[in-house]
Amino acid sequence: MENQQIEELLKQMTMDEKIGQLLQLTPPFFKGSSEHGKITGPLAQLKISDDIVKNTGSVLGASGAKEIRSIQEQHLKDNRLGIPLLFMADITHGYETIFPIPLAIGCSWDLNLAQKSAEIAAKEGAVSGTHVTFAPMVDLVRDPRWGRVMESTGEDSYLNSEFAKAQVKGFQGEDLKNDPNRLATCVKHFAAYGAPEGGRDYNTVNMSERQLRESYLPAYRAALDAGSKLVMTAFNTVDGIPATGNKKLMRDLLRDEWGFDGVVISDWGAVKELIPHGVAEDEREAAYKAIQAGVDIEMMTTCYPNHLKELIESGHVAEELLNEAALRILQLKNELGLFENPYRGLDEVQEKEVILSEEHREATRELASKSCVLLQNNYNILPINPSQKIALIGPFAESNDILGPWSWKGDKNAAITLRKGLEEKLGNNRLIVKKGCEIESITDEQLNHAMTAAEQADVIILALGEHSDMSGEAGSRSNIKLPDSQLKLVEKVHGLGKPTITVLFNGRPLDLHGVYDKTDAILEAWFPGTEGGRAITDILYGDVNPSGKLSMSFPYSVGQVPVYYNHYNTGRPQGAEDAQVRYVSQYLDIPNEALFPFGYGLSYTTFSYQNMKLSTDTITPDDKLEVSITVKNTGNIAGEETVQLYVRDLVGEVVRPVKELKGFEKIHLEPGEEKNVTFEITEEQLRYYHSDLSFESDEGTFEVYVGPNSCDVQSLPFRLIK
Ligand code: BGC
């Protein structure tokens, strides 16, 4: 339809019909759904009449071409003007072919594969009838107690922004109307949901606007600049006001300052949650605050349908606000081509062919192996020699709980366990498998069986971790060590003095005491997705050389949290030349540094960094500086290295971080091969938010660092002259 026709359509709509567009409900409310009427628990209290349902604008969490076709068909009969429904769902790291969790994808530093994974997820989702995905989640995360760190690509705003763009491109493509294999994206959770106090989900977020702009907002902005069609509000407060009723954030900043003209959707129930937050007395006031703030779609509560009409008729809310919101939703439907084809993309035949196809499985296997991070490899115990006899022990030895949270369509039975991956490589005769313990409990019998198996083996692989419910939404934990049952198993096996490798399956950085000091090698596999077992086997046997690098620091212990590489120096930094022994910023009982820092990850080969050079030692806003370094593969096998560029502004108007990632390049090097890697630095990259929120650079001295991670770097100084 032409834009003008959409405006005409709006004019034909009654106020109830317009308000209906602003509501989103789950399938059981819709007559065409196979779940119709299964409305229990809190949903039953919503008391939603058929009249409301027939005007509703969108559906959350429906799946499958047949189901979605049926809901849409029925709805088109019931809706007076035949306005099609929008189908939205959380297709985050895959639809049925599940990719590694986003935090793992962050560790790949591979933007092309991240984009490809989103493209595949979009294709599987689109042929199954979905139009919009609630992704990418780009919340910056610094606290591994928060279970949702698994949904983010990590602790750095630059890296997150790059992944945000890649995911939006992959999911959305260039032209939603003419490419029915793509999904519109909804960037979330705006804003700063990743910084809840104490790492407790849904908790208060408290930070200065300067900090918000500097660290937390860039990735949302990057997703919008890449064209994301929707934004989801966060559950938390931003400067004392819940995001969902925060006019300054949603209208002044997002719409007016950034010019976002797409659809804003609340998070699940977040409009009504303005009441327990304590900024709305009742549903009516919640509706008032949300519409004023610019929330277009209310997800799963009914403050709008119950109160918006009265608020408008009594003159408390301008009708214009309703018209604008409804128009934006209709425009999105139009951009997706739904008025021409309400069954956009869905195709029962293709659904069977593309979902979990060989091609999709190959793609997730590749990304999973690139997302694994080799944290430790004492005595080069890895890769394993295939002639060795293996005892595979641990609760993840043959667990198919490897898809991770937010994989609701993922079929665990289609997942390749580590046992399966190893059996394909080794056959049965060199592999003994024992559970050893449950994730959170252990019996003497389990332990004894495991020890007998371990005694017979040349090499022991411990498959340990957290089950998928221990992270994800509402998955906060105060203890981020492995459960005691597993630590006991590690301790016992360690007593044998045999070569031991730990493979970890989990959704957050862990405190690895009791593991890293008691096993020779650690491979962080995260929740690796459908092809996990094969991808890990590829690495354990050297068919793939590990190349993942942490995108979130692993703390020394939970007491350091939040611990992140781009912190401030403080007035009393540890290790300064004139530092006293006691009166410096430090812990008395643990180091300040993370156990494994941001950017860290080992390879089976080694790389040297030499000849770091700057093209000039001064730059002005009109020119640029080139930083170059020669990276050489000094080992015996080919490998991939992620060369990282950091900058520090030594003196600012406000304190600047000790390092900030400004660029990275992935290179492949054959044994003995070397490459010259060059980065550009411009004045623009040196800008930051000042105390008056102006975004500019300061004249003065900077330090530029290059290296394989955020700690082991070489540096050179330069000056900016303005
Ligand atoms: C989550 C969102 C998600 C939504 C819909 C909420 O609980 O916070 O990330 O998109 O549910 O499933």
XYZ file of C-alpha atoms and ligand atoms in Angstrom:
734
model
C 0.000 0.000 0.000
C 1.019 3.590 -0.465
C 1.553 5.615 2.723
C -1.489 7.659 1.844
C -3.652 4.538 1.768
C -2.449 3.674 5.268
C -3.481 7.099 6.456
C -6.870 6.595 4.790
C -7.234 3.286 6.571
C -6.510 4.976 9.891
C -9.281 7.454 9.209
C -11.782 4.631 8.760
C -10.922 3.126 12.111
C -12.945 3.667 15.281
C -11.148 4.617 18.459
C -11.536 1.050 19.793
C -10.038 -0.335 16.625
C -7.062 1.977 16.897
C -6.533 1.108 20.554
C -6.737 -2.569 19.611
C -3.737 -2.173 17.326
C -1.756 -1.163 20.403
C -2.366 -4.468 22.175
C -0.276 -7.635 21.942
C -1.515 -11.003 23.207
C -0.399 -14.636 23.187
C -2.042 -17.302 20.936
C -4.557 -18.760 23.448
C -6.645 -15.599 23.100
C -7.159 -16.091 19.363
C -9.917 -18.264 17.949
C -7.760 -19.645 15.161
C -5.122 -20.946 17.574
C -4.801 -24.604 18.527
C -4.348 -23.339 22.073
C -7.474 -21.199 21.981
C -9.059 -20.859 25.408
C -6.143 -22.272 27.385
C -6.041 -19.143 29.459
C -4.907 -19.805 32.987
C -3.120 -18.075 35.861
C -2.457 -14.353 35.539
C -3.705 -14.381 31.925
C -7.212 -15.252 33.098
C -7.229 -12.148 35.269
C -6.767 -9.982 32.197
C -10.472 -10.599 31.400
C -10.093 -10.031 27.710
C -13.318 -10.109 25.708
C -13.680 -11.390 22.140
C -14.362 -7.806 21.089
C -10.924 -6.783 22.289
C -9.270 -9.801 20.651
C -10.743 -9.114 17.233
C -9.227 -5.615 17.230
C -5.849 -6.725 18.589
C -2.863 -5.732 16.503
C -0.245 -8.366 17.215
C 0.517 -11.806 18.579
C 3.435 -12.897 20.705
C 5.049 -16.321 20.617
C 2.914 -18.122 18.018
C 4.890 -20.589 15.977
C 4.591 -22.826 12.986
C 3.246 -22.033 9.541
C 0.036 -24.015 10.070
C -0.783 -22.381 13.411
C 0.003 -18.870 12.228
C -1.964 -19.303 9.026
C -4.949 -20.479 11.009
C -4.822 -17.576 13.494
C -4.435 -15.058 10.673
C -7.223 -16.580 8.567
C -9.688 -16.467 11.427
C -8.625 -12.974 12.432
C -9.112 -11.582 8.947
C -12.697 -12.832 9.118
C -13.294 -11.325 12.560
C -11.604 -7.959 12.124
C -14.023 -5.440 10.584
C -11.440 -3.826 8.293
C -9.450 -6.986 7.651
C -6.273 -5.625 9.194
C -3.754 -8.452 9.425
C -2.065 -9.432 12.659
C 1.638 -8.988 13.209
C 3.358 -12.092 14.577
C 6.289 -11.486 16.873
C 8.509 -13.904 18.776
C 11.849 -14.245 20.523
C 14.039 -15.641 17.800
C 17.344 -14.717 19.329
C 20.120 -17.235 18.700
C 18.248 -19.377 16.249
C 14.735 -20.653 15.624
C 14.997 -24.444 15.460
C 18.599 -24.633 14.372
C 20.052 -23.183 17.533
C 23.258 -21.194 17.403
C 25.493 -20.621 20.413
C 24.122 -18.167 22.971
C 24.799 -14.507 22.122
C 27.526 -14.185 24.767
C 29.331 -17.017 23.002
C 28.763 -15.377 19.625
C 30.346 -12.263 21.159
C 33.429 -14.365 21.913
C 33.766 -15.285 18.238
C 34.436 -11.629 17.359
C 33.180 -12.823 13.982
C 30.717 -10.314 12.602
C 30.177 -12.176 9.348
C 29.181 -15.393 11.044
C 27.015 -13.493 13.522
C 25.216 -11.885 10.588
C 24.849 -15.228 8.868
C 23.424 -16.847 12.001
C 20.804 -14.100 12.226
C 19.977 -14.554 8.547
C 19.427 -18.273 9.051
C 17.354 -17.712 12.186
C 15.264 -15.195 10.237
C 14.728 -17.619 7.396
C 13.552 -20.442 9.646
C 11.337 -18.027 11.600
C 9.904 -16.401 8.486
C 8.920 -19.618 6.710
C 7.180 -20.550 9.944
C 5.147 -17.357 9.776
C 6.878 -14.935 12.159
C 7.277 -11.289 11.117
C 9.208 -9.635 13.938
C 11.895 -10.954 16.246
C 12.543 -9.562 19.710
C 16.242 -9.309 18.961
C 18.980 -8.223 19.065
C 19.400 -7.829 22.806
C 22.306 -5.414 23.039
C 22.369 -4.599 26.750
C 25.910 -3.963 27.954
C 26.756 -6.348 30.802
C 29.332 -6.209 33.563
C 27.859 -8.405 36.244
C 27.904 -12.182 35.740
C 25.488 -12.689 38.617
C 22.809 -11.421 36.223
C 21.505 -14.453 34.320
C 20.768 -12.481 31.185
C 24.422 -11.801 30.428
C 24.059 -14.880 28.203
C 21.810 -12.851 25.883
C 24.306 -10.053 25.393
C 27.490 -9.995 23.359
C 29.406 -8.671 26.357
C 30.946 -5.846 28.325
C 32.173 -3.518 25.612
C 30.074 -0.890 23.913
C 32.110 -0.871 20.698
C 32.033 -4.644 20.279
C 28.340 -4.754 21.184
C 27.611 -2.044 18.632
C 29.392 -3.973 15.896
C 27.419 -7.120 16.735
C 24.197 -5.109 16.972
C 24.682 -3.895 13.395
C 25.618 -7.356 12.134
C 22.551 -8.944 13.705
C 20.152 -6.309 12.428
C 21.575 -6.733 8.922
C 21.294 -10.506 9.166
C 17.745 -10.615 10.487
C 16.294 -7.737 8.489
C 18.195 -7.710 5.208
C 17.760 -4.750 2.914
C 14.125 -4.878 1.926
C 11.563 -6.482 4.204
C 8.726 -6.134 1.744
C 10.420 -7.978 -1.085
C 12.431 -10.417 0.964
C 9.943 -12.565 2.888
C 12.782 -14.616 4.379
C 13.709 -11.796 6.748
C 12.311 -10.582 10.030
C 11.943 -7.047 11.310
C 14.095 -6.565 14.409
C 13.254 -5.154 17.807
C 16.316 -3.940 19.675
C 16.078 -4.382 23.427
C 15.912 -3.576 26.303
C 15.923 0.192 26.110
C 17.714 1.213 28.197
C 20.463 -0.088 30.449
C 18.612 -3.261 31.475
C 22.058 -4.875 31.707
C 23.049 -2.910 34.789
C 20.683 -4.058 37.556
C 21.992 -3.412 41.038
C 23.526 -6.500 42.590
C 23.006 -8.437 39.355
C 19.425 -9.202 40.441
C 17.044 -9.410 37.503
C 14.449 -6.639 37.146
C 16.256 -4.620 39.814
C 16.874 -0.879 39.880
C 19.390 0.670 37.512
C 21.081 3.766 38.771
C 23.666 5.644 36.763
C 24.461 9.122 35.566
C 23.171 10.259 32.195
C 26.793 10.704 31.137
C 27.574 7.080 31.905
C 24.368 5.978 30.203
C 25.304 7.823 27.041
C 28.920 6.795 27.095
C 28.667 3.079 27.769
C 25.112 1.836 27.553
C 23.375 3.707 24.737
C 25.795 3.223 21.820
C 24.750 -0.347 20.992
C 21.023 0.509 20.841
C 21.907 3.454 18.673
C 23.991 1.250 16.394
C 21.066 -1.158 15.958
C 18.784 1.744 15.055
C 21.317 3.243 12.665
C 21.407 -0.178 11.016
C 17.646 0.156 10.517
C 16.010 -1.788 13.358
C 12.266 -1.246 13.011
C 11.282 -1.605 16.654
C 12.535 -0.861 20.152
C 11.516 -2.696 23.316
C 11.402 -0.854 26.630
C 13.327 -2.178 29.621
C 11.761 -3.300 32.897
C 14.104 -1.166 34.986
C 14.196 2.437 36.083
C 16.382 4.919 34.265
C 17.223 7.808 36.550
C 14.384 6.971 38.889
C 11.657 6.492 36.286
C 10.791 3.062 34.841
C 11.794 3.022 31.174
C 8.263 2.098 30.083
C 6.876 5.356 31.503
C 9.979 7.434 30.953
C 9.144 10.325 28.670
C 12.623 11.782 28.797
C 14.125 8.502 27.608
C 11.485 7.316 25.170
C 10.204 10.514 23.666
C 12.811 13.196 24.230
C 15.863 11.064 23.582
C 14.745 8.148 21.409
C 12.207 9.918 19.229
C 13.163 13.588 19.263
C 16.931 13.496 19.628
C 17.633 10.271 17.710
C 14.735 10.637 15.287
C 13.426 7.082 15.736
C 10.078 6.775 13.978
C 9.507 3.034 14.311
C 7.423 1.116 16.819
C 8.116 1.095 20.553
C 6.821 -1.971 22.366
C 6.740 -2.471 26.119
C 8.412 -5.496 27.597
C 6.056 -8.216 28.884
C 3.656 -6.653 31.361
C 5.865 -3.612 31.821
C 3.083 -1.035 31.373
C 1.142 -2.402 34.328
C 4.378 -2.779 36.302
C 4.464 1.003 36.560
C 2.086 0.375 39.501
C 4.375 -1.803 41.689
C 7.312 0.378 40.647
C 5.402 3.140 42.400
C 4.948 5.717 39.638
C 1.324 4.937 38.777
C -1.544 4.618 41.185
C -3.589 2.326 38.985
C -3.889 0.926 35.438
C -5.348 4.170 34.197
C -2.330 6.150 35.311
C -0.036 3.437 33.944
C -1.734 3.767 30.534
C -1.416 7.535 30.760
C 2.301 7.445 31.526
C 3.112 4.823 28.902
C 1.333 6.613 26.056
C 2.858 9.945 27.068
C 6.261 8.284 27.056
C 5.620 7.013 23.530
C 4.989 3.298 24.072
C 3.030 2.132 21.020
C 2.375 -1.522 21.849
C 1.425 -2.807 25.278
C 2.609 -6.391 25.673
C 0.358 -8.691 27.670
C -1.480 -6.282 29.953
C -4.620 -4.300 29.204
C -4.100 -0.820 30.557
C -4.545 0.649 27.052
C -7.735 -1.221 26.054
C -9.295 -0.597 29.456
C -8.408 3.065 29.891
C -7.082 4.835 26.837
C -10.492 5.667 25.392
C -11.669 7.332 28.583
C -8.339 9.153 28.955
C -8.768 10.577 25.463
C -12.454 11.379 25.782
C -11.872 13.167 29.086
C -9.147 15.246 27.454
C -6.264 13.852 29.545
C -4.506 12.308 26.575
C -4.370 13.906 23.150
C -6.036 11.741 20.487
C -3.056 12.575 18.348
C -0.889 10.288 20.497
C -3.169 7.348 19.775
C -3.276 8.155 16.071
C 0.485 8.354 15.875
C 0.960 5.035 17.672
C -1.631 3.211 15.568
C -0.185 4.688 12.391
C 3.308 3.498 13.245
C 2.005 -0.035 13.775
C 0.069 0.014 10.501
C 3.127 1.352 8.734
C 5.206 -1.520 10.073
C 2.608 -3.971 8.789
C 2.820 -2.235 5.461
C 6.598 -2.287 5.368
C 6.393 -6.036 5.856
C 3.962 -6.249 2.958
C 1.188 -7.706 5.134
C -1.609 -5.793 3.436
C -0.674 -7.407 0.140
C 0.080 -10.779 1.710
C -1.003 -11.396 5.305
C 0.677 -14.809 5.070
C 4.039 -13.273 4.256
C 6.857 -15.785 4.162
C 5.008 -18.683 5.714
C 5.309 -21.834 3.748
C 4.564 -25.296 5.147
C 6.679 -27.027 2.489
C 9.740 -24.814 2.889
C 9.345 -25.001 6.631
C 10.100 -28.711 6.471
C 12.987 -28.236 4.066
C 14.932 -25.364 5.578
C 14.558 -25.991 9.289
C 17.547 -27.878 10.629
C 18.854 -28.348 7.099
C 22.400 -29.596 6.627
C 23.439 -26.101 5.590
C 22.029 -24.580 8.773
C 23.615 -27.263 10.921
C 26.976 -26.623 9.277
C 26.657 -22.913 9.995
C 25.947 -23.425 13.671
C 28.756 -25.966 13.963
C 31.174 -23.439 12.518
C 30.012 -20.596 14.737
C 29.995 -22.830 17.825
C 33.607 -23.847 17.309
C 34.577 -20.197 16.778
C 32.740 -19.196 19.947
C 34.561 -21.646 22.225
C 37.283 -19.979 24.263
C 40.362 -21.946 25.281
C 41.082 -20.517 28.723
C 43.899 -22.800 29.743
C 46.088 -25.403 28.071
C 48.905 -26.431 30.405
C 51.647 -28.561 28.837
C 49.783 -28.218 25.542
C 47.622 -31.106 26.609
C 45.191 -30.120 23.864
C 44.623 -31.090 21.103
C 44.119 -34.705 22.119
C 45.893 -37.448 20.250
C 43.126 -39.658 18.760
C 44.913 -42.856 19.822
C 44.418 -42.027 23.499
C 41.755 -43.659 25.610
C 39.256 -41.139 26.948
C 37.055 -41.076 30.029
C 34.274 -38.571 29.445
C 32.849 -37.691 32.840
C 30.363 -35.162 34.134
C 26.733 -34.075 34.040
C 27.190 -32.654 30.527
C 28.867 -35.785 29.136
C 25.691 -36.776 27.370
C 23.330 -33.997 28.293
C 21.339 -32.426 25.495
C 20.661 -29.320 27.618
C 23.176 -27.472 25.483
C 20.924 -25.095 23.555
C 20.786 -22.509 26.319
C 17.980 -20.188 27.399
C 15.845 -18.479 24.727
C 15.754 -21.467 22.472
C 12.054 -22.244 22.911
C 11.728 -23.744 19.433
C 14.987 -25.616 19.688
C 14.555 -29.369 19.942
C 16.948 -30.821 22.492
C 16.556 -34.194 20.799
C 18.085 -32.729 17.652
C 21.108 -31.507 19.615
C 24.438 -33.285 19.261
C 25.760 -34.113 22.719
C 29.456 -34.190 23.509
C 29.282 -37.962 23.786
C 27.818 -38.197 20.291
C 30.434 -35.840 18.898
C 33.246 -37.879 20.445
C 31.755 -41.205 19.366
C 31.586 -40.022 15.777
C 35.267 -39.172 15.995
C 36.528 -42.122 18.046
C 33.996 -44.910 17.904
C 33.125 -46.644 21.162
C 36.281 -48.519 21.949
C 38.402 -45.609 23.141
C 35.640 -43.859 25.054
C 34.153 -44.603 28.467
C 31.333 -42.328 29.597
C 30.177 -41.763 33.189
C 28.038 -39.032 34.675
C 30.038 -38.681 37.900
C 27.450 -36.389 39.448
C 24.321 -34.433 38.739
C 24.610 -30.718 38.150
C 23.804 -29.960 41.766
C 24.147 -33.262 43.628
C 26.421 -36.275 43.835
C 26.251 -39.792 45.252
C 29.133 -42.031 46.318
C 28.093 -44.533 43.713
C 28.260 -41.969 40.904
C 31.645 -40.823 42.098
C 33.016 -44.363 42.378
C 31.918 -45.265 38.856
C 33.520 -42.110 37.555
C 36.780 -42.812 39.337
C 36.948 -46.352 37.974
C 36.458 -44.997 34.473
C 39.033 -42.273 35.019
C 41.614 -44.775 36.211
C 41.325 -46.732 32.973
C 41.762 -43.713 30.701
C 44.801 -41.896 29.290
C 42.996 -38.564 29.285
C 39.963 -37.422 31.259
C 37.449 -34.959 29.832
C 35.228 -33.389 32.466
C 31.996 -31.996 30.993
C 30.754 -29.555 33.608
C 28.540 -26.508 33.885
C 25.263 -24.906 34.824
C 21.932 -26.193 33.551
C 20.133 -23.773 31.292
C 17.725 -22.591 34.021
C 20.633 -21.290 36.075
C 21.034 -18.354 33.694
C 18.693 -16.509 31.341
C 15.739 -14.411 32.426
C 15.142 -14.499 36.191
C 18.351 -16.563 36.439
C 20.393 -14.387 38.790
C 22.812 -16.091 41.165
C 24.963 -14.830 44.011
C 27.312 -17.789 43.774
C 28.971 -18.004 40.394
C 31.163 -20.995 41.097
C 30.264 -24.410 39.783
C 27.992 -26.247 42.229
C 29.756 -28.186 45.015
C 28.888 -31.579 43.523
C 30.951 -30.762 40.444
C 33.810 -29.218 42.397
C 33.981 -32.417 44.435
C 34.197 -34.457 41.244
C 36.994 -32.242 39.922
C 38.910 -32.521 43.194
C 38.704 -36.307 43.200
C 39.709 -36.688 39.575
C 42.561 -34.260 40.109
C 43.878 -36.610 42.801
C 44.636 -39.193 40.079
C 47.263 -36.909 38.585
C 46.169 -37.749 35.031
C 45.856 -35.307 32.134
C 42.468 -33.668 32.640
C 40.529 -31.335 30.361
C 37.437 -29.440 31.477
C 34.767 -28.451 28.990
C 32.307 -25.921 30.382
C 28.656 -25.502 29.405
C 27.178 -22.383 30.936
C 25.594 -19.005 30.321
C 27.756 -16.658 32.393
C 31.389 -16.054 33.287
C 32.125 -18.233 36.316
C 34.506 -18.039 39.237
C 36.703 -20.939 38.196
C 38.514 -21.569 41.451
C 38.433 -25.251 42.119
C 38.543 -25.901 38.368
C 41.377 -23.955 36.757
C 43.753 -24.900 39.535
C 42.781 -28.561 39.302
C 42.595 -29.311 35.604
C 45.169 -28.884 32.868
C 42.964 -27.405 30.185
C 39.701 -25.482 30.174
C 37.567 -25.024 27.102
C 34.670 -22.607 27.663
C 32.014 -23.946 25.285
C 29.083 -21.897 26.660
C 25.721 -23.238 25.512
C 26.960 -24.095 22.044
C 23.669 -24.886 20.301
C 22.406 -27.723 18.142
C 25.783 -28.912 16.838
C 27.603 -28.350 20.121
C 29.039 -31.846 20.575
C 30.559 -31.892 17.105
C 31.922 -28.351 17.349
C 33.624 -29.126 20.661
C 35.060 -32.371 19.316
C 36.431 -30.441 16.345
C 38.387 -28.344 18.814
C 39.426 -31.059 21.259
C 41.056 -33.025 18.426
C 42.525 -30.041 16.615
C 40.323 -30.266 13.508
C 39.570 -26.661 14.349
C 42.138 -24.462 16.068
C 40.400 -22.469 18.836
C 40.161 -18.736 18.193
C 37.473 -17.402 20.557
C 38.316 -14.467 22.824
C 36.306 -13.489 25.873
C 33.849 -10.668 25.331
C 33.206 -10.544 29.089
C 35.773 -10.806 31.860
C 35.891 -13.887 34.098
C 36.175 -12.532 37.643
C 38.745 -13.797 40.090
C 35.848 -14.148 42.504
C 32.318 -12.819 42.864
C 33.614 -10.263 45.381
C 35.192 -8.266 42.533
C 31.988 -7.940 40.559
C 31.511 -5.766 38.574
C 34.940 -6.267 37.089
C 35.532 -5.087 33.524
C 38.561 -4.090 31.500
C 37.580 -0.493 30.738
C 37.389 0.730 34.316
C 38.784 3.985 35.668
C 42.227 4.342 37.182
C 41.205 5.906 40.563
C 43.378 8.368 42.465
C 45.197 5.547 44.178
C 45.808 2.882 41.596
C 47.553 -0.292 42.591
C 51.085 -0.629 41.244
C 51.770 3.090 40.661
C 55.402 4.082 41.260
C 54.662 6.064 44.399
C 51.950 3.699 45.635
C 51.986 2.782 49.290
C 51.573 -0.796 50.323
C 48.202 -0.402 51.973
C 46.453 2.805 51.030
C 45.686 2.011 47.423
C 42.518 0.873 45.707
C 42.657 -2.869 46.190
C 41.296 -5.908 48.008
C 43.347 -7.277 50.865
C 42.521 -10.856 49.958
C 42.266 -11.082 46.159
C 43.847 -9.387 43.142
C 42.142 -6.491 41.379
C 42.430 -8.156 38.006
C 39.966 -10.550 36.458
C 41.095 -14.173 36.349
C 40.654 -14.172 32.562
C 40.336 -10.690 31.075
C 38.279 -9.280 28.225
C 39.737 -10.224 24.866
C 41.566 -13.267 26.220
C 41.659 -16.686 24.604
C 44.355 -19.187 23.621
C 45.116 -20.956 20.371
C 46.981 -24.179 19.577
C 49.569 -22.024 17.888
C 51.401 -18.924 19.104
C 51.542 -15.434 17.635
C 54.204 -12.794 18.013
C 53.476 -9.068 17.832
C 56.369 -6.985 16.526
C 57.282 -3.645 15.007
C 54.426 -1.595 16.351
C 54.510 1.755 14.560
C 52.498 4.934 14.336
C 52.406 6.839 11.052
C 52.721 10.082 13.013
C 52.867 11.050 16.655
C 50.382 13.902 16.334
C 46.978 14.101 14.726
C 44.501 16.883 14.085
C 40.769 16.640 13.392
C 41.562 16.784 9.666
C 43.895 13.840 9.403
C 44.252 10.346 10.701
C 46.818 8.206 12.376
C 47.797 4.736 11.230
C 48.824 2.151 13.774
C 50.555 -0.876 12.354
C 51.983 -4.046 13.802
C 53.367 -7.267 12.386
C 51.704 -10.403 13.652
C 53.420 -13.712 12.980
C 52.296 -17.277 13.495
C 55.264 -18.669 15.407
C 53.839 -22.166 15.900
C 53.423 -25.253 13.760
C 49.807 -25.057 12.724
C 47.576 -22.539 11.021
C 45.509 -20.337 13.290
C 43.214 -17.368 13.525
C 44.092 -14.377 15.682
C 41.972 -11.409 16.706
C 44.259 -8.386 16.822
C 42.823 -5.797 19.198
C 43.278 -2.025 19.265
C 42.733 -0.013 22.443
C 43.155 3.677 23.226
C 43.488 5.637 26.448
C 42.920 9.342 26.767
C 45.437 10.175 29.485
C 43.851 13.421 30.638
C 40.207 14.280 30.095
C 37.695 16.767 31.366
C 36.059 13.769 33.018
C 37.982 10.632 33.939
C 38.589 8.332 30.981
C 38.766 4.512 31.087
C 42.215 2.884 31.344
C 41.573 1.347 27.921
C 38.822 1.460 25.332
C 38.473 -0.961 22.442
C 38.542 1.014 19.185
C 39.002 -1.691 16.601
C 39.918 -5.295 15.915
C 40.850 -7.458 12.994
C 40.649 -11.196 12.603
C 43.479 -12.665 10.595
C 44.306 -16.177 9.459
C 47.974 -17.148 9.463
C 49.675 -20.284 8.196
C 52.652 -21.542 10.243
C 55.514 -19.037 9.895
C 53.341 -16.579 8.012
C 53.227 -12.950 9.087
C 50.853 -10.107 8.312
C 51.030 -6.423 8.807
C 47.829 -5.254 10.479
C 46.943 -1.593 10.198
C 44.298 0.360 12.083
C 43.212 3.930 11.559
C 42.547 6.366 14.359
C 40.680 9.580 13.704
C 39.756 12.465 15.976
C 36.154 11.286 15.844
C 37.076 8.075 17.651
C 38.582 10.116 20.487
C 35.384 11.966 21.323
C 33.542 11.314 24.537
C 30.757 12.762 26.668
C 31.879 15.682 28.777
C 30.263 16.770 32.029
C 27.876 19.028 30.087
C 27.042 16.035 27.836
C 28.753 17.578 24.834
C 30.403 14.911 22.698
C 33.865 16.044 21.699
C 37.557 15.280 21.943
C 40.189 17.034 24.027
C 43.599 18.119 22.916
C 46.327 16.176 24.679
C 48.201 12.917 24.967
C 46.771 9.496 24.236
C 48.187 6.026 24.476
C 47.416 3.457 21.811
C 47.661 -0.257 22.576
C 47.707 -3.301 20.319
C 47.671 -6.905 21.424
C 45.985 -10.302 21.616
C 43.783 -9.297 24.581
C 43.066 -6.314 26.821
C 46.052 -7.039 29.111
C 48.989 -8.226 27.032
C 49.495 -5.162 24.902
C 52.226 -2.986 23.445
C 51.757 0.742 23.496
C 52.855 4.014 21.915
C 51.850 7.591 22.706
C 50.462 10.245 20.359
C 49.046 13.746 20.693
C 45.847 15.236 19.410
C 46.184 18.873 18.391
C 43.030 20.855 17.644
C 11.684 -10.498 28.165
C 11.909 -10.014 26.743
C 11.121 -10.841 25.773
C 9.657 -10.827 26.160
C 8.763 -11.574 25.218
C 10.216 -10.684 28.474
O 10.029 -11.317 29.700
O 12.267 -9.592 29.062
O 13.278 -10.035 26.442
O 11.308 -10.382 24.465
O 9.535 -11.382 27.466
O 8.958 -12.932 25.280
